Amino acid sequence: MTLLVITGALCLLSPVASAFFEDAFVRLDPAAETAVERAQRWIAAAQRKDGSWKTQHGRNNTGEIAFAILALMVNGSVPGEGPYGEHISRGVQFLVNIQRENGLIIGTGDRGPMYQHALATLVLTECLGMTQSPRIRAAVIRAVDLIVDIQHGGGGWRYQPRVERGDISVTVMQVMALRAASEAGIFVPGDTIERAVDFIKACYHPEQHGFRYMTGSGDAAFARTAAGLVCLQSVGLYEDPIIPDVVDYLMGTAFADGKSGHYWYGHYYTSVGLYHYGGDPWKTYYPRIKEKILKDWVKYGHYHQLLETSWAVLILGVPYRYLPIYQR
């Protein structure tokens, strides 16, 4: 296949870039902006001195920590700058400090280490674009090398740091990390991305217009379909012929299954995917998910759990457009 190549660098917070963001900055409505700021204060207050957070899934789950860092960055804070600059810096240094000799970035007891590893790699890469830190760069290179080395011949990745037949959830996150690394100037082999995209497209269910968990069998589902959409967009396939049907699938399922175990995971990806798609789907979706979050947060201003709260902040904060994942 011919891969549409994404060019451009991550957002460098130079004076010129900062001026650009001041011009391009989009404010949320007052209720949503207040909700984001309130939840960010809760996330920041929960950070430990070593830069980590108490996590739900294993001790020092690096995926949850990565999402918490992204949530603090959603409206403009960067390492060392902004209301949460120091919190972000401590979180980033924690991730760098726990990287293992083989490049793996996971905490103690992390379940599904490659998913957590890719999220940590993504965050470090986005912060590398903002700091140009040699230490972060070295960590990202080692992390990327691990991802590339253990890709399955079929194009995917699985949860353990070894070559295994892939699934869509883990594979999407590896692609996101590799895409960000490539944009930050880290070498990523072109065939690695191409094989991964081939795998993602092979998970597509043409009758159901969504994505399966693995190739060859199973039904489409909401969360994995949202992840598949964002993956295709992240490598530049905004106009792929299957995308309108995928968007229709998401619009029909996003609020149809109650609060499943993957509810907020699915909505995180849906918010990014529909934002990039634009038009009526985004205009319909965002007010509805925003209303749900604001209603849920009336009393406490968060979900009492780090991961769900971070996802919700990222969903509400999509219109800010600060994070590279929100930029087309």
CSV table of C-alpha atoms in Angstrom, one decimal:
chain,number,residue,atom,x,y,z
A,1,MET,CA,0.0,0.0,0.0
A,2,THR,CA,1.0,3.6,-0.4
A,3,LEU,CA,1.2,5.3,2.9
A,4,LEU,CA,0.2,9.0,3.1
A,5,VAL,CA,3.1,10.5,5.0
A,6,ILE,CA,2.5,13.0,7.7
A,7,THR,CA,5.0,15.8,7.8
A,8,GLY,CA,5.6,18.6,10.2
A,9,ALA,CA,7.0,18.8,13.7
A,10,LEU,CA,5.5,18.7,17.1
A,11,CYS,CA,4.5,22.0,18.6
A,12,LEU,CA,7.6,23.7,19.9
A,13,LEU,CA,6.8,26.2,22.6
A,14,SER,CA,9.1,28.9,21.2
A,15,PRO,CA,7.9,32.5,21.3
A,16,VAL,CA,6.7,32.2,17.8
A,17,ALA,CA,4.7,29.1,18.5
A,18,SER,CA,3.4,30.6,21.7
A,19,ALA,CA,2.1,33.6,19.8
A,20,PHE,CA,0.5,31.2,17.3
A,21,PHE,CA,-1.3,29.4,20.0
A,22,GLU,CA,-2.5,32.6,21.6
A,23,ASP,CA,-4.1,33.5,18.2
A,24,ALA,CA,-5.4,29.9,17.6
A,25,PHE,CA,-6.6,29.3,21.1
A,26,VAL,CA,-10.2,28.3,21.4
A,27,ARG,CA,-12.0,28.8,24.7
A,28,LEU,CA,-14.5,26.3,25.9
A,29,ASP,CA,-17.8,27.5,27.2
A,30,PRO,CA,-17.5,28.7,30.8
A,31,ALA,CA,-19.0,25.5,32.3
A,32,ALA,CA,-16.7,23.2,30.4
A,33,GLU,CA,-13.7,25.4,31.1
A,34,THR,CA,-14.4,25.4,34.8
A,35,ALA,CA,-14.9,21.6,34.8
A,36,VAL,CA,-11.5,21.1,33.1
A,37,GLU,CA,-9.7,23.3,35.5
A,38,ARG,CA,-11.4,21.8,38.6
A,39,ALA,CA,-10.5,18.3,37.5
A,40,GLN,CA,-6.9,19.3,36.7
A,41,ARG,CA,-6.5,20.6,40.2
A,42,TRP,CA,-7.7,17.3,41.5
A,43,ILE,CA,-5.3,15.4,39.3
A,44,ALA,CA,-2.4,17.6,40.2
A,45,ALA,CA,-3.1,17.4,43.9
A,46,ALA,CA,-3.1,13.6,43.7
A,47,GLN,CA,0.5,13.4,42.2
A,48,ARG,CA,3.1,11.9,44.5
A,49,LYS,CA,6.5,13.5,45.2
A,50,ASP,CA,8.3,11.1,42.8
A,51,GLY,CA,6.1,12.2,39.9
A,52,SER,CA,3.8,9.2,39.9
A,53,TRP,CA,0.1,8.8,40.8
A,54,LYS,CA,-1.8,6.1,42.6
A,55,THR,CA,-3.2,4.0,39.8
A,56,GLN,CA,-6.1,1.5,39.4
A,57,HIS,CA,-4.4,-1.2,37.3
A,58,GLY,CA,-1.1,-2.2,38.9
A,59,ARG,CA,1.3,-0.1,40.9
A,60,ASN,CA,2.6,3.0,39.0
A,61,ASN,CA,0.7,2.0,35.8
A,62,THR,CA,2.5,4.0,33.2
A,63,GLY,CA,-0.5,4.2,30.9
A,64,GLU,CA,-2.6,5.9,33.6
A,65,ILE,CA,0.3,8.2,34.5
A,66,ALA,CA,0.7,9.1,30.8
A,67,PHE,CA,-3.0,10.0,30.5
A,68,ALA,CA,-2.8,12.1,33.7
A,69,ILE,CA,0.1,14.1,32.2
A,70,LEU,CA,-1.8,14.6,28.9
A,71,ALA,CA,-4.8,15.8,30.9
A,72,LEU,CA,-2.6,18.5,32.6
A,73,MET,CA,-1.3,19.5,29.2
A,74,VAL,CA,-4.6,19.8,27.5
A,75,ASN,CA,-5.0,23.6,27.9
A,76,GLY,CA,-1.4,24.7,27.4
A,77,SER,CA,0.8,23.7,30.3
A,78,VAL,CA,4.1,22.1,29.2
A,79,PRO,CA,7.1,20.8,31.0
A,80,GLY,CA,8.3,23.5,33.3
A,81,GLU,CA,5.8,26.1,32.1
A,82,GLY,CA,2.2,26.9,32.9
A,83,PRO,CA,0.0,26.2,35.9
A,84,TYR,CA,1.0,22.5,35.8
A,85,GLY,CA,4.5,22.7,34.3
A,86,GLU,CA,6.2,21.3,37.4
A,87,HIS,CA,3.7,18.5,37.7
A,88,ILE,CA,4.3,17.6,34.1
A,89,SER,CA,8.1,17.7,34.5
A,90,ARG,CA,8.0,15.4,37.5
A,91,GLY,CA,5.7,13.0,35.7
A,92,VAL,CA,7.9,12.9,32.6
A,93,GLN,CA,11.0,12.3,34.8
A,94,PHE,CA,9.3,9.5,36.6
A,95,LEU,CA,8.6,7.7,33.3
A,96,VAL,CA,12.2,8.2,32.1
A,97,ASN,CA,13.6,7.0,35.5
A,98,ILE,CA,11.7,3.7,35.4
A,99,GLN,CA,12.6,2.7,31.8
A,100,ARG,CA,14.2,-0.7,31.8
A,101,GLU,CA,17.4,-1.7,30.0
A,102,ASN,CA,15.5,-3.2,27.1
A,103,GLY,CA,13.6,0.2,26.6
A,104,LEU,CA,10.3,-0.9,28.2
A,105,ILE,CA,8.6,1.8,30.2
A,106,ILE,CA,6.3,0.1,32.8
A,107,GLY,CA,5.7,0.2,36.5
A,108,THR,CA,5.4,-2.6,38.9
A,109,GLY,CA,2.5,-5.0,38.2
A,110,ASP,CA,1.5,-3.3,34.9
A,111,ARG,CA,-1.0,-5.4,33.1
A,112,GLY,CA,-0.6,-5.3,29.3
A,113,PRO,CA,2.8,-3.7,29.4
A,114,MET,CA,3.0,-2.9,25.7
A,115,TYR,CA,-0.1,-0.7,25.8
A,116,GLN,CA,1.3,1.2,28.8
A,117,HIS,CA,4.7,1.4,27.2
A,118,ALA,CA,3.3,3.0,24.0
A,119,LEU,CA,1.3,5.6,26.0
A,120,ALA,CA,4.4,6.5,28.0
A,121,THR,CA,6.4,6.7,24.7
A,122,LEU,CA,3.7,9.0,23.2
A,123,VAL,CA,3.9,11.4,26.2
A,124,LEU,CA,7.7,11.5,26.3
A,125,THR,CA,7.7,12.1,22.5
A,126,GLU,CA,5.3,15.0,22.8
A,127,CYS,CA,7.3,16.5,25.6
A,128,LEU,CA,10.5,16.0,23.6
A,129,GLY,CA,9.1,18.3,21.0
A,130,MET,CA,8.6,20.9,23.6
A,131,THR,CA,11.9,20.6,25.5
A,132,GLN,CA,14.5,19.0,23.2
A,133,SER,CA,15.9,17.2,26.3
A,134,PRO,CA,18.7,14.8,25.4
A,135,ARG,CA,17.7,12.5,28.2
A,136,ILE,CA,14.1,12.3,27.0
A,137,ARG,CA,15.3,11.8,23.4
A,138,ALA,CA,17.5,8.9,24.4
A,139,ALA,CA,14.6,7.3,26.3
A,140,VAL,CA,12.3,7.8,23.3
A,141,ILE,CA,14.8,6.2,20.9
A,142,ARG,CA,15.1,3.1,23.1
A,143,ALA,CA,11.3,2.9,23.5
A,144,VAL,CA,10.7,3.2,19.8
A,145,ASP,CA,13.4,0.6,19.0
A,146,LEU,CA,11.6,-1.9,21.3
A,147,ILE,CA,8.3,-1.3,19.5
A,148,VAL,CA,9.8,-1.8,16.1
A,149,ASP,CA,11.7,-4.9,17.1
A,150,ILE,CA,8.7,-6.9,18.4
A,151,GLN,CA,6.2,-6.1,15.7
A,152,HIS,CA,4.6,-9.3,14.5
A,153,GLY,CA,4.9,-10.3,10.8
A,154,GLY,CA,1.2,-9.7,10.4
A,155,GLY,CA,1.7,-6.1,11.3
A,156,GLY,CA,0.4,-6.0,14.8
A,157,TRP,CA,1.4,-6.0,18.5
A,158,ARG,CA,0.0,-7.7,21.6
A,159,TYR,CA,0.2,-6.9,25.3
A,160,GLN,CA,3.5,-8.6,26.1
A,161,PRO,CA,6.9,-7.3,25.0
A,162,ARG,CA,7.5,-10.1,22.5
A,163,VAL,CA,6.5,-11.0,19.0
A,164,GLU,CA,2.9,-12.2,19.0
A,165,ARG,CA,-0.1,-12.0,16.7
A,166,GLY,CA,-1.6,-8.5,17.2
A,167,ASP,CA,-4.8,-7.1,18.4
A,168,ILE,CA,-6.3,-3.7,17.4
A,169,SER,CA,-6.2,-2.1,20.8
A,170,VAL,CA,-2.5,-2.5,21.4
A,171,THR,CA,-1.6,-2.0,17.8
A,172,VAL,CA,-3.4,1.4,17.6
A,173,MET,CA,-1.4,2.7,20.5
A,174,GLN,CA,1.9,1.6,19.0
A,175,VAL,CA,1.1,3.4,15.8
A,176,MET,CA,0.2,6.6,17.7
A,177,ALA,CA,3.5,6.4,19.6
A,178,LEU,CA,5.5,5.8,16.4
A,179,ARG,CA,3.7,8.5,14.5
A,180,ALA,CA,4.5,11.0,17.2
A,181,ALA,CA,8.2,9.8,17.3
A,182,SER,CA,8.5,10.2,13.6
A,183,GLU,CA,7.2,13.8,13.7
A,184,ALA,CA,9.7,14.5,16.5
A,185,GLY,CA,12.6,13.5,14.2
A,186,ILE,CA,13.1,9.9,15.6
A,187,PHE,CA,13.7,7.4,12.9
A,188,VAL,CA,10.8,5.0,12.4
A,189,PRO,CA,11.0,2.5,9.5
A,190,GLY,CA,8.4,3.2,6.9
A,191,ASP,CA,7.5,-0.5,6.5
A,192,THR,CA,6.7,-0.8,10.2
A,193,ILE,CA,3.9,1.8,9.8
A,194,GLU,CA,2.7,0.4,6.5
A,195,ARG,CA,2.4,-3.1,7.9
A,196,ALA,CA,0.6,-1.8,11.0
A,197,VAL,CA,-1.9,0.1,8.9
A,198,ASP,CA,-2.5,-3.0,6.8
A,199,PHE,CA,-3.2,-4.9,10.0
A,200,ILE,CA,-5.7,-2.3,11.2
A,201,LYS,CA,-7.5,-2.3,7.9
A,202,ALA,CA,-7.6,-6.1,8.0
A,203,CYS,CA,-9.5,-5.8,11.3
A,204,TYR,CA,-12.3,-3.9,9.5
A,205,HIS,CA,-15.7,-5.7,9.4
A,206,PRO,CA,-17.2,-4.6,6.0
A,207,GLU,CA,-20.7,-5.7,6.9
A,208,GLN,CA,-20.8,-4.1,10.3
A,209,HIS,CA,-18.7,-1.0,9.3
A,210,GLY,CA,-16.6,-1.2,12.4
A,211,PHE,CA,-13.4,-2.8,13.6
A,212,ARG,CA,-12.9,-6.2,15.1
A,213,TYR,CA,-10.5,-7.0,18.0
A,214,MET,CA,-8.3,-9.2,15.8
A,215,THR,CA,-8.2,-10.2,12.1
A,216,GLY,CA,-10.4,-12.9,10.7
A,217,SER,CA,-13.2,-13.3,13.3
A,218,GLY,CA,-15.4,-11.5,15.8
A,219,ASP,CA,-17.7,-8.6,15.7
A,220,ALA,CA,-17.1,-4.9,15.5
A,221,ALA,CA,-17.4,-3.0,18.7
A,222,PHE,CA,-17.6,0.7,19.8
A,223,ALA,CA,-14.3,1.2,21.5
A,224,ARG,CA,-12.1,-0.6,19.1
A,225,THR,CA,-13.8,1.1,16.1
A,226,ALA,CA,-13.1,4.5,17.6
A,227,ALA,CA,-9.5,3.5,18.1
A,228,GLY,CA,-9.3,2.2,14.5
A,229,LEU,CA,-10.6,5.5,13.2
A,230,VAL,CA,-8.0,7.6,15.1
A,231,CYS,CA,-5.3,5.2,13.9
A,232,LEU,CA,-6.1,5.7,10.2
A,233,GLN,CA,-6.3,9.5,10.7
A,234,SER,CA,-3.0,9.6,12.6
A,235,VAL,CA,-1.2,8.3,9.5
A,236,GLY,CA,-2.9,10.7,7.2
A,237,LEU,CA,-5.7,8.6,5.8
A,238,TYR,CA,-8.4,11.1,6.5
A,239,GLU,CA,-10.2,10.4,3.2
A,240,ASP,CA,-10.0,6.6,3.3
A,241,PRO,CA,-13.2,5.2,1.7
A,242,ILE,CA,-14.3,3.3,4.8
A,243,ILE,CA,-14.2,6.3,7.2
A,244,PRO,CA,-17.7,7.7,6.5
A,245,ASP,CA,-19.2,4.3,7.4
A,246,VAL,CA,-17.0,4.0,10.5
A,247,VAL,CA,-18.2,7.4,11.6
A,248,ASP,CA,-21.8,6.3,11.1
A,249,TYR,CA,-21.1,3.2,13.2
A,250,LEU,CA,-19.7,5.3,16.0
A,251,MET,CA,-22.7,7.8,15.9
A,252,GLY,CA,-25.0,4.8,16.3
A,253,THR,CA,-23.2,3.1,19.1
A,254,ALA,CA,-21.4,5.8,21.2
A,255,PHE,CA,-24.3,6.2,23.6
A,256,ALA,CA,-26.1,2.9,23.0
A,257,ASP,CA,-24.4,0.5,25.3
A,258,GLY,CA,-24.6,2.1,28.7
A,259,LYS,CA,-21.3,2.3,30.6
A,260,SER,CA,-19.4,-0.7,29.5
A,261,GLY,CA,-15.9,-1.6,30.8
A,262,HIS,CA,-14.4,0.3,27.8
A,263,TYR,CA,-16.9,3.2,27.9
A,264,TRP,CA,-14.5,6.1,28.5
A,265,TYR,CA,-11.7,4.5,26.5
A,266,GLY,CA,-14.0,4.4,23.6
A,267,HIS,CA,-15.2,8.0,24.1
A,268,TYR,CA,-11.6,9.3,24.3
A,269,TYR,CA,-10.9,7.9,20.8
A,270,THR,CA,-14.3,8.9,19.5
A,271,SER,CA,-13.8,12.5,20.6
A,272,VAL,CA,-10.5,12.7,18.7
A,273,GLY,CA,-11.7,10.9,15.7
A,274,LEU,CA,-14.9,12.9,15.3
A,275,TYR,CA,-13.1,16.1,15.9
A,276,HIS,CA,-10.8,15.4,13.0
A,277,TYR,CA,-13.8,14.3,10.9
A,278,GLY,CA,-15.8,17.4,11.7
A,279,GLY,CA,-19.1,18.4,10.3
A,280,ASP,CA,-22.4,17.3,11.8
A,281,PRO,CA,-21.1,14.2,13.6
A,282,TRP,CA,-18.7,16.4,15.7
A,283,LYS,CA,-21.4,19.1,16.2
A,284,THR,CA,-23.8,16.4,17.4
A,285,TYR,CA,-21.4,14.4,19.5
A,286,TYR,CA,-19.4,16.9,21.5
A,287,PRO,CA,-22.3,18.7,23.2
A,288,ARG,CA,-23.8,15.4,24.2
A,289,ILE,CA,-20.7,13.9,25.7
A,290,LYS,CA,-19.9,17.3,27.4
A,291,GLU,CA,-23.3,17.4,28.9
A,292,LYS,CA,-22.8,13.9,30.4
A,293,ILE,CA,-19.5,14.7,31.9
A,294,LEU,CA,-20.7,18.0,33.4
A,295,LYS,CA,-23.7,16.3,34.9
A,296,ASP,CA,-21.6,13.5,36.4
A,297,TRP,CA,-19.2,16.0,37.9
A,298,VAL,CA,-21.7,18.4,39.5
A,299,LYS,CA,-20.9,17.3,43.0
A,300,TYR,CA,-17.2,16.3,43.0
A,301,GLY,CA,-15.7,17.6,39.8
A,302,HIS,CA,-14.1,14.3,38.9
A,303,TYR,CA,-14.7,10.5,38.7
A,304,HIS,CA,-12.7,9.6,41.9
A,305,GLN,CA,-10.4,7.5,39.7
A,306,LEU,CA,-7.4,8.9,37.9
A,307,LEU,CA,-7.9,7.2,34.5
A,308,GLU,CA,-11.5,8.0,34.0
A,309,THR,CA,-11.0,11.6,35.1
A,310,SER,CA,-8.1,12.1,32.8
A,311,TRP,CA,-10.0,10.7,29.8
A,312,ALA,CA,-12.9,13.0,30.5
A,313,VAL,CA,-10.6,16.1,30.8
A,314,LEU,CA,-9.1,15.1,27.4
A,315,ILE,CA,-12.5,14.8,25.9
A,316,LEU,CA,-13.7,18.1,27.1
A,317,GLY,CA,-10.4,19.7,26.1
A,318,VAL,CA,-10.4,18.6,22.4
A,319,PRO,CA,-11.4,22.1,21.1
A,320,TYR,CA,-8.3,23.6,22.8
A,321,ARG,CA,-6.2,21.9,20.1
A,322,TYR,CA,-3.0,22.2,22.1
A,323,LEU,CA,-2.0,18.6,22.1
A,324,PRO,CA,-0.4,17.3,18.8
A,325,ILE,CA,-3.0,14.4,18.7
A,326,TYR,CA,-5.7,17.1,18.2
A,327,GLN,CA,-3.9,18.7,15.2
A,328,ARG,CA,-4.5,17.5,11.7
